[in-house]
PDB file of C-alpha atoms in Angstrom:
ATOM      1  CA  UNK A   1     -64.598-154.962 -38.340  1.00  0.00           C
ATOM      2  CA  UNK A   2     -64.814-157.958 -40.341  1.00  0.00           C
ATOM      3  CA  UNK A   3     -67.274-159.541 -37.510  1.00  0.00           C
ATOM      4  CA  UNK A   4     -69.428-156.156 -38.012  1.00  0.00           C
ATOM      5  CA  UNK A   5     -69.580-156.647 -41.815  1.00  0.00           C
ATOM      6  CA  UNK A   6     -70.578-160.144 -41.390  1.00  0.00           C
ATOM      7  CA  UNK A   7     -73.568-158.855 -38.780  1.00  0.00           C
ATOM      8  CA  UNK A   8     -74.757-156.851 -41.438  1.00  0.00           C
ATOM      9  CA  UNK A   9     -74.752-159.081 -44.339  1.00  0.00           C
ATOM     10  CA  UNK A  10     -75.893-162.330 -42.540  1.00  0.00           C
ATOM     11  CA  UNK A  11     -77.726-160.902 -39.643  1.00  0.00           C
ATOM     12  CA  UNK A  12     -77.261-164.375 -37.586  1.00  0.00           C
ATOM     13  CA  UNK A  13     -80.096-164.674 -35.346  1.00  0.00           C
ATOM     14  CA  UNK A  14     -77.901-166.802 -32.546  1.00  0.00           C
ATOM     15  CA  UNK A  15     -78.097-165.678 -29.097  1.00  0.00           C
ATOM     16  CA  UNK A  16     -74.569-165.666 -28.382  1.00  0.00           C
ATOM     17  CA  UNK A  17     -73.746-163.674 -31.482  1.00  0.00           C
ATOM     18  CA  UNK A  18     -74.151-160.493 -29.442  1.00  0.00           C
ATOM     19  CA  UNK A  19     -71.321-161.213 -27.316  1.00  0.00           C
ATOM     20  CA  UNK A  20     -69.016-162.692 -29.865  1.00  0.00           C
ATOM     21  CA  UNK A  21     -69.130-159.951 -32.620  1.00  0.00           C
ATOM     22  CA  UNK A  22     -67.394-157.481 -30.431  1.00  0.00           C
ATOM     23  CA  UNK A  23     -64.768-160.000 -29.164  1.00  0.00           C
ATOM     24  CA  UNK A  24     -62.038-158.990 -31.564  1.00  0.00           C
ATOM     25  CA  UNK A  25     -62.235-155.203 -30.424  1.00  0.00           C
ATOM     26  CA  UNK A  26     -61.843-156.434 -26.861  1.00  0.00           C
ATOM     27  CA  UNK A  27     -58.889-158.652 -27.656  1.00  0.00           C
ATOM     28  CA  UNK A  28     -57.055-155.771 -29.637  1.00  0.00           C
ATOM     29  CA  UNK A  29     -57.489-153.559 -26.872  1.00  0.00           C
ATOM     30  CA  UNK A  30     -56.112-156.026 -24.472  1.00  0.00           C
ATOM     31  CA  UNK A  31     -53.049-156.621 -26.846  1.00  0.00           C
ATOM     32  CA  UNK A  32     -52.229-152.933 -27.056  1.00  0.00           C
ATOM     33  CA  UNK A  33     -52.448-152.459 -23.039  1.00  0.00           C
ATOM     34  CA  UNK A  34     -50.331-155.712 -22.688  1.00  0.00           C
ATOM     35  CA  UNK A  35     -48.096-154.379 -25.228  1.00  0.00           C
ATOM     36  CA  UNK A  36     -47.757-150.792 -23.439  1.00  0.00           C
ATOM     37  CA  UNK A  37     -47.026-152.426 -19.775  1.00  0.00           C
ATOM     38  CA  UNK A  38     -44.272-154.964 -21.234  1.00  0.00           C
ATOM     39  CA  UNK A  39     -42.668-152.022 -23.295  1.00  0.00           C
ATOM     40  CA  UNK A  40     -42.609-149.763 -20.028  1.00  0.00           C
ATOM     41  CA  UNK A  41     -41.191-152.616 -18.003  1.00  0.00           C
ATOM     42  CA  UNK A  42     -38.556-153.227 -20.759  1.00  0.00           C
ATOM     43  CA  UNK A  43     -37.459-149.444 -20.831  1.00  0.00           C
ATOM     44  CA  UNK A  44     -37.400-149.637 -16.899  1.00  0.00           C
ATOM     45  CA  UNK A  45     -35.066-152.549 -16.908  1.00  0.00           C
ATOM     46  CA  UNK A  46     -32.624-150.848 -19.510  1.00  0.00           C
ATOM     47  CA  UNK A  47     -29.632-149.620 -17.733  1.00  0.00           C
ATOM     48  CA  UNK A  48     -27.719-146.365 -18.905  1.00  0.00           C
ATOM     49  CA  UNK A  49     -24.457-146.745 -20.591  1.00  0.00           C
ATOM     50  CA  UNK A  50     -21.490-147.274 -18.188  1.00  0.00           C
ATOM     51  CA  UNK A  51     -19.006-144.549 -17.702  1.00  0.00           C
ATOM     52  CA  UNK A  52     -18.691-141.845 -20.525  1.00  0.00           C
ATOM     53  CA  UNK A  53     -19.846-144.011 -23.372  1.00  0.00           C
ATOM     54  CA  UNK A  54     -22.179-142.174 -25.723  1.00  0.00           C
ATOM     55  CA  UNK A  55     -25.740-143.553 -26.627  1.00  0.00           C
ATOM     56  CA  UNK A  56     -25.938-144.810 -30.318  1.00  0.00           C
ATOM     57  CA  UNK A  57     -28.046-141.749 -31.219  1.00  0.00           C
ATOM     58  CA  UNK A  58     -25.502-139.410 -29.737  1.00  0.00           C
ATOM     59  CA  UNK A  59     -22.643-141.152 -31.393  1.00  0.00           C
ATOM     60  CA  UNK A  60     -24.313-140.824 -34.822  1.00  0.00           C
ATOM     61  CA  UNK A  61     -24.689-137.242 -34.654  1.00  0.00           C
TER      62      UNK A  61
END
């Protein structure tokens, strides 16, 4: 968003600017995708409680 503002105000004429201004959006999408994948792997690796032990949420209720 900041780069779009800079683009509107300064209107740079460099050839590489067309590719660079969208880079933060691509990085944000990539980071969100990586977070989703890592979170799913973390949840899959978690084992259920051993025996009849209740989870934290069930215990609090």
